[in-house]
Coordinates of C-alpha atoms and ligand atoms in Angstrom, one line a residue:
X1 CA 1.2 -13.5 11.5
X2 CA -1.7 -15.0 12.2
X3 CA -1.6 -18.6 11.1
X4 CA -4.5 -19.9 9.5
X5 CA -5.8 -23.2 9.6
X6 CA -7.9 -25.3 7.3
X7 CA -9.6 -28.8 9.5
X8 CA -12.2 -30.5 8.5
X9 CA -15.5 -30.8 10.2
X10 CA -13.6 -31.0 13.9
X11 CA -15.4 -31.0 17.3
X12 CA -15.9 -27.1 16.7
X13 CA -15.6 -25.6 19.7
X14 CA -12.3 -27.3 20.7
X15 CA -10.9 -24.0 20.1
X16 CA -10.8 -21.0 21.9
X17 CA -13.2 -19.2 20.9
X18 CA -16.3 -20.5 18.1
X19 CA -17.7 -18.5 14.8
X20 CA -20.7 -19.2 13.9
X21 CA -22.5 -17.5 10.3
X22 CA -25.7 -15.8 10.1
X23 CA -27.1 -14.3 6.8
X24 CA -29.6 -11.6 7.6
X25 CA -33.2 -12.6 9.5
X26 CA -31.4 -14.2 11.6
X27 CA -31.1 -17.4 8.9
X28 CA -28.5 -18.8 11.1
X29 CA -26.0 -21.6 9.3
X30 CA -25.8 -25.0 10.2
X31 CA -23.2 -25.0 12.6
X32 CA -25.3 -21.2 13.6
X33 CA -27.8 -23.9 14.5
X34 CA -25.8 -26.8 15.8
X35 CA -24.6 -24.1 18.2
X36 CA -28.3 -22.8 19.4
X37 CA -28.6 -25.9 19.9
X38 CA -25.1 -26.8 22.3
X39 CA -25.9 -24.0 24.1
X40 CA -29.3 -24.9 25.2
X41 CA -31.2 -21.6 22.5
X42 CA -28.2 -19.6 24.2
X43 CA -27.8 -18.0 21.0
X44 CA -30.7 -17.8 19.1
X45 CA -32.4 -16.2 22.4
X46 CA -29.0 -13.8 22.5
X47 CA -29.3 -12.9 18.7
X48 CA -33.1 -11.5 19.6
X49 CA -31.8 -9.5 23.1
X50 CA -28.7 -7.6 20.7
X51 CA -30.9 -7.2 17.8
X52 CA -28.5 -8.7 15.6
X53 CA -30.1 -8.4 12.0
X54 CA -27.3 -10.5 10.6
X55 CA -25.2 -7.5 9.0
X56 CA -22.2 -7.9 7.5
X57 CA -20.0 -7.9 10.5
X58 CA -22.2 -7.5 12.9
X59 CA -21.3 -9.4 15.9
X60 CA -23.2 -11.2 19.6
X61 CA -21.1 -12.4 21.6
X62 CA -21.8 -15.4 24.8
X63 CA -19.2 -15.7 27.8
X64 CA -19.3 -19.0 28.9
X65 CA -21.7 -20.1 26.7
X66 CA -22.9 -23.6 29.2
X67 CA -23.1 -26.9 27.4
X68 CA -20.0 -25.8 25.3
X69 CA -16.3 -26.1 25.8
X70 CA -15.1 -22.4 24.2
X71 CA -15.0 -19.8 26.4
X72 CA -16.7 -17.4 24.1
X73 CA -20.1 -18.0 21.1
X74 CA -19.8 -15.0 18.8
X75 CA -22.4 -15.5 16.0
X76 CA -21.1 -13.2 13.0
X77 CA -23.1 -12.1 10.0
X78 CA -23.2 -12.3 7.0
X79 CA -24.6 -9.3 5.0
X80 CA -27.0 -10.7 2.2
X81 CA -26.1 -13.6 0.1
X82 CA -25.7 -11.0 -3.1
X83 CA -23.7 -9.7 -2.0
X84 CA -21.3 -11.1 0.4
X85 CA -17.6 -10.9 -2.5
X86 CA -14.0 -11.3 -1.5
X87 CA -14.7 -7.5 -0.3
X88 CA -17.0 -8.3 1.7
X89 CA -16.0 -12.2 3.0
X90 CA -12.5 -9.6 3.9
X91 CA -14.5 -7.8 6.2
X92 CA -16.1 -10.1 8.2
X93 CA -12.7 -11.6 8.2
X94 CA -11.0 -7.9 9.6
X95 CA -14.6 -7.8 12.0
X96 CA -13.0 -11.2 13.7
X97 CA -10.1 -10.4 14.4
X98 CA -10.5 -7.4 15.8
X99 CA -12.8 -8.6 18.5
X100 CA -11.1 -11.0 19.2
X101 CA -7.3 -10.1 18.5
X102 CA -6.6 -8.6 22.3
X103 CA -9.2 -10.6 24.1
X104 CA -7.0 -12.9 26.0
X105 CA -8.3 -16.3 23.2
X106 CA -5.2 -17.1 21.2
X107 CA -7.6 -19.5 19.3
X108 CA -10.7 -19.4 16.5
X109 CA -12.3 -21.9 14.9
X110 CA -14.5 -20.0 12.1
X111 CA -16.9 -22.8 10.9
X112 CA -17.3 -22.2 6.4
X113 CA -19.5 -25.5 6.5
X114 CA -21.3 -23.6 3.7
X115 CA -19.5 -20.8 2.9
X116 CA -18.3 -21.2 -0.9
X117 CA -14.1 -22.4 -0.5
X118 CA -13.4 -18.8 -2.2
X119 CA -15.4 -16.8 -0.1
X120 CA -13.9 -18.8 2.6
X121 CA -10.6 -18.3 1.8
X122 CA -10.9 -14.3 1.6
X123 CA -12.4 -14.3 5.3
X124 CA -9.0 -15.4 6.4
X125 CA -7.5 -13.1 4.4
X126 CA -8.8 -10.4 5.8
X127 CA -8.0 -11.9 9.3
X128 CA -4.8 -12.2 8.8
X129 CA -4.8 -8.5 7.0
X130 CA -6.6 -7.1 10.2
X131 CA -4.3 -9.0 12.6
X132 CA -0.7 -7.0 11.4
X133 CA 0.8 -4.4 13.9
X134 CA 3.9 -2.5 14.7
X135 CA 5.1 -2.6 18.4
X136 CA 8.6 -3.6 18.1
X137 CA 9.2 0.0 20.3
X138 CA 6.9 -0.7 22.3
X139 CA 8.7 -1.9 25.7
X140 CA 6.0 -1.6 28.4
X141 CA 3.4 -2.6 26.8
X142 CA 0.5 -4.2 29.8
X143 CA -0.7 -8.4 29.1
X144 CA -4.1 -6.6 28.4
X145 CA -3.0 -4.4 25.2
X146 CA -0.8 -7.1 24.2
X147 CA -2.4 -9.5 20.8
X148 CA -3.4 -12.9 22.1
X149 CA -4.8 -14.2 18.8
X150 CA -2.9 -16.4 17.3
X151 CA -4.5 -19.0 15.1
X152 CA -7.2 -19.1 13.1
X153 CA -9.4 -22.2 12.4
X154 CA -11.5 -22.7 9.1
X155 CA -13.5 -25.7 10.0
X156 CA -15.2 -28.0 6.8
X157 CA -14.5 -25.7 4.8
X158 CA -11.6 -22.6 2.6
X159 CA -10.1 -23.0 -0.6
X160 CA -6.4 -24.2 0.9
X161 CA -5.1 -23.7 -2.7
X162 CA -6.0 -19.9 -3.2
X163 CA -5.3 -18.8 0.2
X164 CA -1.3 -19.9 0.0
X165 CA -1.5 -16.6 -3.5
X166 CA -3.4 -14.5 -1.1
X167 CA -0.9 -15.2 2.0
X168 CA 1.9 -14.5 -0.1
X169 CA -0.2 -11.5 -1.0
X170 CA -0.8 -10.8 2.7
X171 CA 3.2 -9.9 2.9
X172 CA 3.9 -8.0 0.9
X173 CA 1.3 -6.0 2.3
X174 CA 3.1 -6.8 5.6
X175 CA 6.3 -5.8 3.6
X176 CA 4.9 -2.8 3.3
X177 CA 3.9 -1.3 6.4
X178 CA 7.0 -2.4 8.6
X179 CA 7.9 -0.1 6.4
X180 CA 5.8 2.9 6.2
X181 CA 5.8 2.5 10.3
X182 CA 9.2 2.5 10.5
X183 CA 10.3 5.6 12.4
X184 CA 13.0 7.8 10.1
X185 CA 15.8 7.6 12.3
X186 CA 15.3 4.1 11.3
X187 CA 14.4 3.9 8.0
X188 CA 16.6 6.4 5.0
X189 CA 17.9 5.4 2.2
X190 CA 20.9 3.2 2.4
X191 CA 18.3 1.1 5.0
X192 CA 16.1 1.3 3.2
X193 CA 18.2 -1.0 0.7
X194 CA 18.8 -3.5 2.8
X195 CA 15.6 -3.9 4.0
X196 CA 14.7 -4.9 0.5
X197 CA 17.8 -7.2 -0.2
X198 CA 16.3 -10.4 1.0
X199 CA 13.6 -9.7 -2.2
X200 CA 16.1 -11.8 -3.0
X201 CA 15.6 -14.9 -1.7
X202 CA 11.9 -14.7 -3.9
X203 CA 13.0 -14.3 -6.9
X204 CA 13.8 -10.4 -7.3
X205 CA 17.1 -9.3 -9.0
X206 CA 17.7 -5.9 -7.8
X207 CA 20.3 -3.2 -8.8
X208 CA 21.1 -0.6 -6.9
X209 CA 22.6 2.7 -7.9
X210 CA 24.8 5.2 -5.4
X211 CA 25.0 8.6 -5.4
X212 CA 28.1 8.7 -7.3
X213 CA 26.5 6.7 -9.7
X214 CA 23.2 8.7 -10.1
X215 CA 25.9 12.6 -10.8
X216 CA 26.9 10.2 -13.3
X217 CA 23.4 9.8 -15.2
X218 CA 23.7 13.7 -14.7
X219 CA 19.9 12.9 -12.4
X220 CA 20.7 16.7 -10.6
X221 CA 17.0 17.2 -9.6
X222 CA 17.0 13.7 -7.1
X223 CA 20.9 15.2 -6.1
X224 CA 19.1 18.0 -5.7
X225 CA 16.6 17.5 -2.8
X226 CA 19.0 14.8 -1.9
X227 CA 21.9 17.2 -1.1
X228 CA 20.8 18.9 1.8
X229 CA 21.1 15.2 3.8
X230 CA 24.1 13.1 5.8
X231 CA 22.4 10.7 4.6
X232 CA 23.2 9.6 0.5
X233 CA 20.1 8.7 -2.0
X234 CA 20.7 5.9 -3.5
X235 CA 17.4 3.9 -6.1
X236 CA 16.9 0.4 -6.4
X237 CA 15.4 -1.3 -9.0
X238 CA 13.5 -4.3 -8.0
X239 CA 12.7 -6.8 -11.8
X240 CA 11.2 -9.8 -11.5
X241 CA 11.2 -11.5 -14.7
X242 CA 8.1 -13.8 -14.3
X243 CA 7.2 -15.3 -18.1
X244 CA 10.7 -17.8 -18.5
X245 CA 11.1 -15.3 -22.1
X246 CA 12.9 -12.4 -22.5
X247 CA 11.2 -10.8 -25.0
X248 CA 8.2 -9.3 -22.8
X249 CA 8.6 -5.7 -22.3
X250 CA 8.3 -5.3 -18.4
X251 CA 6.0 -3.3 -16.4
X252 CA 7.3 -0.5 -14.7
X253 CA 5.6 0.4 -11.1
X254 CA 7.9 3.8 -9.8
X255 CA 7.4 5.1 -6.5
X256 CA 8.4 7.9 -4.8
X257 CA 10.4 7.3 -1.2
X258 CA 11.3 10.0 0.6
X259 CA 12.4 8.9 4.1
X260 CA 11.4 12.0 5.8
X261 CA 10.4 15.3 4.2
X262 CA 11.0 18.8 6.4
X263 CA 9.7 20.6 3.3
X264 CA 14.1 21.8 2.9
X265 CA 14.5 25.3 3.4
X266 CA 11.0 25.3 2.3
X267 CA 10.5 24.1 5.7
X268 CA 7.6 22.8 7.0
X269 CA 5.1 24.3 9.9
X270 CA 6.0 21.8 13.0
X271 CA 2.7 20.4 13.6
X272 CA 1.9 17.0 11.8
X273 CA 6.3 16.9 10.6
X274 CA 5.9 13.7 12.1
X275 CA 4.0 12.4 9.4
X276 CA 6.1 13.0 6.8
X277 CA 8.4 10.0 8.0
X278 CA 5.5 7.8 5.9
X279 CA 6.0 9.7 2.9
X280 CA 7.9 7.0 1.7
X281 CA 4.1 5.5 1.2
X282 CA 5.0 5.3 -3.0
X283 CA 8.1 3.3 -2.6
X284 CA 6.4 1.3 0.7
X285 CA 3.8 0.5 -2.1
X286 CA 5.7 -0.9 -5.0
X287 CA 8.0 -2.5 -2.4
X288 CA 5.8 -4.6 -1.3
X289 CA 3.6 -5.2 -4.4
X290 CA 7.3 -6.9 -6.4
X291 CA 7.4 -8.9 -2.9
X292 CA 3.7 -10.0 -3.4
X293 CA 4.2 -11.1 -7.1
X294 CA 7.5 -12.9 -7.1
X295 CA 6.4 -15.1 -3.5
X296 CA 3.2 -15.7 -6.2
X297 CA 5.2 -16.2 -8.5
X298 CA 3.5 -14.1 -11.0
X299 CA 3.7 -15.3 -15.1
X300 CA 3.8 -11.9 -15.7
X301 CA 7.4 -9.6 -16.4
X302 CA 7.7 -6.4 -13.7
X303 CA 9.9 -3.6 -12.7
X304 CA 10.0 -1.5 -9.1
X305 CA 12.2 1.3 -9.0
X306 CA 12.1 3.5 -6.2
X307 CA 14.3 6.3 -5.8
X308 CA 14.9 7.0 -2.0
X309 CA 15.5 10.1 -0.5
X310 CA 15.8 12.2 2.8
X311 CA 13.8 15.9 2.3
X312 CA 16.3 18.8 4.9
X313 CA 17.3 21.4 5.2
X314 CA 21.2 22.1 5.8
X315 CA 24.0 24.5 5.0
X316 CA 23.9 22.4 1.4
X317 CA 20.9 22.1 1.2
X318 CA 19.6 23.2 -2.1
X319 CA 17.8 26.7 -1.9
X320 CA 14.8 28.1 -3.9
X321 CA 15.5 29.8 -6.7
X322 CA 18.0 27.0 -8.0
X323 CA 18.1 25.4 -11.2
X324 CA 18.8 21.6 -11.5
X325 CA 19.2 19.8 -14.8
X326 CA 17.8 16.7 -15.3
X327 CA 18.3 13.5 -16.0
X328 CA 17.4 14.2 -19.5
X329 CA 17.9 17.7 -20.3
X330 CA 15.2 19.3 -18.7
X331 CA 16.8 22.1 -16.6
X332 CA 14.0 23.2 -13.0
X333 CA 13.6 26.1 -11.4
X334 CA 13.0 24.8 -7.5
X335 CA 10.2 27.9 -6.8
X336 CA 9.8 25.6 -3.6
X337 CA 11.7 23.1 -1.6
X338 CA 9.2 21.0 -0.2
X339 CA 7.3 19.9 -4.0
X340 CA 10.6 17.8 -3.2
X341 CA 9.0 14.7 -5.0
X342 CA 8.2 16.0 -8.4
X343 CA 11.9 15.9 -8.9
X344 CA 12.8 12.1 -7.2
X345 CA 9.8 10.5 -9.9
X346 CA 11.0 12.7 -12.5
X347 CA 14.5 11.8 -12.0
X348 CA 13.9 8.0 -10.7
X349 CA 11.0 7.4 -14.2
X350 CA 13.2 9.1 -16.8
X351 CA 16.0 7.0 -15.0
X352 CA 13.5 3.7 -16.1
X353 CA 11.9 4.2 -19.0
X354 CA 16.2 4.1 -20.8
X355 CA 16.7 0.8 -18.9
X356 CA 14.0 -0.7 -19.0
X357 CA 12.0 0.0 -22.6
X358 CA 8.8 0.3 -20.3
X359 CA 5.8 -0.3 -22.8
X360 CA 3.7 0.7 -19.2
X361 CA 4.6 2.6 -16.9
X362 CA 2.6 3.3 -13.0
X363 CA 4.1 5.5 -10.6
X364 CA 2.8 5.8 -6.1
X365 CA 4.0 9.2 -4.2
X366 CA 2.3 11.1 -1.4
X367 CA 3.3 13.6 -3.2
X368 CA 0.9 16.9 -2.9
X369 CA -1.4 17.8 0.4
X370 CA -4.5 18.9 -2.5
X371 CA -5.2 15.3 -3.3
X372 CA -6.5 14.9 0.1
X373 CA -8.4 18.5 0.0
X374 CA -9.7 16.6 -2.5
X375 CA -10.8 13.0 -2.4
X376 CA -10.4 13.0 1.9
X377 CA -9.2 9.2 2.3
X378 CA -11.4 7.0 0.5
X379 CA -10.0 7.3 -3.5
X380 CA -6.6 8.8 -4.3
X381 CA -6.4 10.4 -7.6
X382 CA -5.5 9.5 -10.5
X383 CA -3.9 11.3 -13.5
X384 CA -3.4 9.4 -16.6
X385 CA -2.6 9.8 -20.1
X386 CA -4.6 6.3 -21.8
X387 CA -7.9 5.6 -20.8
X388 CA -7.5 1.5 -21.4
X389 CA -5.3 2.1 -18.3
X390 CA -7.2 4.2 -16.6
X391 CA -9.7 1.5 -16.8
X392 CA -7.6 -0.9 -16.4
X393 CA -5.9 0.5 -12.9
X394 CA -10.0 1.7 -11.7
X395 CA -10.8 -2.4 -11.9
X396 CA -8.2 -3.2 -10.2
X397 CA -8.9 -0.9 -7.2
X398 CA -12.4 -1.5 -7.0
X399 CA -11.8 -5.1 -6.7
X400 CA -9.3 -5.2 -4.0
X401 CA -9.9 -2.2 -1.7
X402 CA -7.7 0.4 -2.9
X403 CA -10.0 3.0 -4.3
X404 CA -8.7 5.5 -7.5
X405 CA -10.4 8.2 -8.3
X406 CA -9.0 9.5 -12.0
X407 CA -8.2 12.8 -11.5
X408 CA -7.5 15.4 -15.3
X409 CA -5.0 16.0 -16.8
X410 CA -4.0 18.4 -20.3
X411 CA -2.2 21.1 -21.4
X412 CA -4.1 23.8 -20.3
X413 CA -2.6 23.1 -16.5
X414 CA 0.6 22.8 -18.3
X415 CA 1.4 25.8 -19.3
X416 CA 1.2 26.3 -15.2
X417 CA 4.5 25.0 -14.9
X418 CA 6.3 27.0 -17.6
X419 CA 9.5 28.8 -15.5
X420 CA 10.6 31.5 -16.5
X421 CA 14.5 31.2 -16.8
X422 CA 14.2 26.8 -17.1
X423 CA 12.1 25.3 -18.9
X424 CA 10.0 24.0 -15.6
X425 CA 9.3 25.1 -12.2
X426 CA 8.9 22.9 -10.2
X427 CA 5.3 24.0 -8.5
X428 CA 2.1 26.1 -9.8
X429 CA 0.3 28.4 -8.3
X430 CA -2.1 26.9 -5.2
X431 CA -5.5 25.5 -7.4
X432 CA -5.3 22.1 -9.0
X433 CA -2.1 21.9 -6.8
X434 CA -2.4 18.1 -7.3
X435 CA -2.7 17.9 -10.8
X436 CA -0.1 20.8 -11.6
X437 CA 2.2 18.3 -9.6
X438 CA 1.3 15.6 -12.0
X439 CA 1.5 17.8 -14.9
X440 CA 5.8 18.3 -14.0
X441 CA 6.0 14.6 -13.8
X442 CA 3.9 13.5 -17.1
X443 CA 6.8 16.0 -18.7
X444 CA 9.9 13.6 -18.3
X445 CA 7.6 10.3 -20.0
X446 CA 8.5 9.0 -23.7
X447 CA 6.2 9.8 -26.0
X448 CA 4.3 5.9 -26.5
X449 CA 4.3 5.7 -23.4
X450 CA 1.3 5.1 -21.3
X451 CA 1.6 6.4 -17.7
X452 CA 0.1 6.4 -14.5
X453 CA 0.4 8.5 -11.5
X454 CA -1.0 7.4 -8.3
X455 CA -1.5 10.3 -5.6
X456 CA -1.6 8.0 -1.9
X457 CA -1.1 11.5 0.0
X458 CA -4.9 10.4 1.4
X459 CA -4.2 6.9 2.0
X460 CA -0.9 5.6 2.9
X461 CA -1.6 6.0 7.0
X462 CA -4.6 6.0 8.5
X463 CA -5.8 7.5 11.7
X464 CA -7.8 6.0 12.6
X465 CA -9.0 1.4 12.2
X466 CA -10.5 0.4 8.8
X467 CA -11.6 -2.8 7.9
X468 CA -8.6 -4.4 7.0
X469 CA -5.8 -2.4 9.4
X470 CA -5.2 -1.1 12.3
X471 CA -4.0 3.1 12.8
X472 CA -1.1 3.5 10.8
X473 CA 0.2 2.0 7.6
X474 CA -2.1 0.8 5.9
X475 CA -0.3 -1.0 2.8
X476 CA -2.6 1.5 0.0
X477 CA -1.3 -0.3 -3.0
X478 CA 1.1 -3.3 -3.3
X479 CA -2.4 -4.7 -4.1
X480 CA -4.6 -3.4 -6.4
X481 CA -1.1 -2.9 -8.2
X482 CA -0.9 -7.3 -7.8
X483 CA -4.5 -7.2 -9.3
X484 CA -3.0 -5.2 -11.6
X485 CA -0.6 -7.2 -12.7
X486 CA -2.5 -10.8 -12.5
X487 CA -5.2 -9.2 -14.6
X488 CA -3.5 -7.7 -16.9
X489 CA 0.1 -9.0 -17.7
X490 CA 0.7 -12.6 -16.4
X491 CA 0.8 -14.8 -20.0
Ligands
BES501 N1 5.0 15.2 1.3 C1 4.1 16.4 1.3 C2 3.3 16.2 0.5 C3 2.0 15.7 1.4 C4 1.7 16.4 2.4 C5 2.0 14.3 1.9 C6 1.1 16.5 3.1 C7 1.0 13.7 2.9 C8 0.5 15.1 3.6 C9 5.3 16.9 -0.4 O1 6.8 16.9 -0.7 C10 4.2 18.3 -0.4 O2 5.4 19.1 0.4 N2 3.7 18.7 -1.3 C11 3.3 20.3 -1.2 C12 3.9 20.5 -2.9 C13 3.6 22.0 -2.6 C14 5.0 23.2 -1.9 C15 3.3 22.6 -4.0 C16 2.2 20.4 -0.3 O3 1.6 19.2 -0.4 O4 1.1 21.2 0.6
MN502 MN1 7.2 18.4 0.8
ZN503 ZN1 7.0 14.8 -0.2

């Protein structure tokens, strides 16, 4: 974790590294002008030599600047003032971290005297998000590979109260990234639940269903997926009521938590199967969002429900052709055991509706490879039965950088999952695979419930570093859900 401090105007070059900011057209900030003078004109000369244009996140770095006590002096572009919003500030912070994280420097001072206090807090937030790494299974890292940067000081500005709120959210993002990164021999339904127990310290009320209770409740679809694994299934509900009232209906967030997806008897091909450890990314996002919401004491009533199973092939695994009965009584013909996420969600979501009576329910799931074909890794797919809810989610996602693109649903698609021998089959034709997956879940939404399904298969994991994450788990969904709650459900 990167420690963030707020310091008054101290000798700015007292840390290992000093960052000064500049806009386009070489519009040096006051701090940049001072650093240029202190370095005897080296900064402006270096900026000219590097053809520095002040683009957001562009960096000119001077090592061992003469006349200064820091070891590195960095000129960092902010882009044009009109485009410098919270997201842009976060990306600038992320660029600073990416440059310094393993540089050997342990501390950086960022002179933010000329910058709006909230934007400076977002800069620190971006720096903090970009610093997260998952190294605990690497026992042979060389010193050069190890992160060194431990402290970022905002000098002469920054809104500390706003940063405290962002730090709570970053805690949720870190929790999600850890869950998504853990290997599947370590993270399975029971250990996932154990990892969430400390949410109680934040005031979150936890309810756990074991397999006997789920059998009693009639969750034949979820249990059918789990029956091929030696790891028993769990449902975890996490409730945060920050309203101080008991008459406020909760918003329900539901997550797919397949801790490993082999495909079951409809076995996946081996290439890339290790990626299916992050088939719990929806559940991870919901858990991290509950952390964020509770840690910043949101004045809202929110329940996170996650369905946790491992999808394995074995002598007791369910077969293609099996018919299972869901908690709400509908029967499902299992055509393909690899379309397991919807089987987990339908029971988890029905139970969530029966238990918590939400008016609004949002599920997140790494549900289909087809959504990656449609949208790549930029946007998650959104399927929604209410235009107002869809717009609330789209706006929240755009504000925090967890982008959503709305996809269609409707009766013509719904017909495609009618079964010949049961009420529903668990797959439709190859075409429109993300849509028929959404239609399946839609058959388990009670009348009047506003519902959105977010297919996050393309966004929870990144094969290359991004502005606010290293390669690996992105934490997608935490900031989206937190913002969605903040903007629409807080008293
Ligand atoms: N977890 C997968 C979806 C997935 C695939 C996520 C690739 C990320 C990357 C899901 O359980 C699945 O296997 N879906 C099938 C559905 C098909 C059998 C109808 C798919 O997308 O191929
Ligand atoms: Mn699958
Ligand atoms: Zn899956």
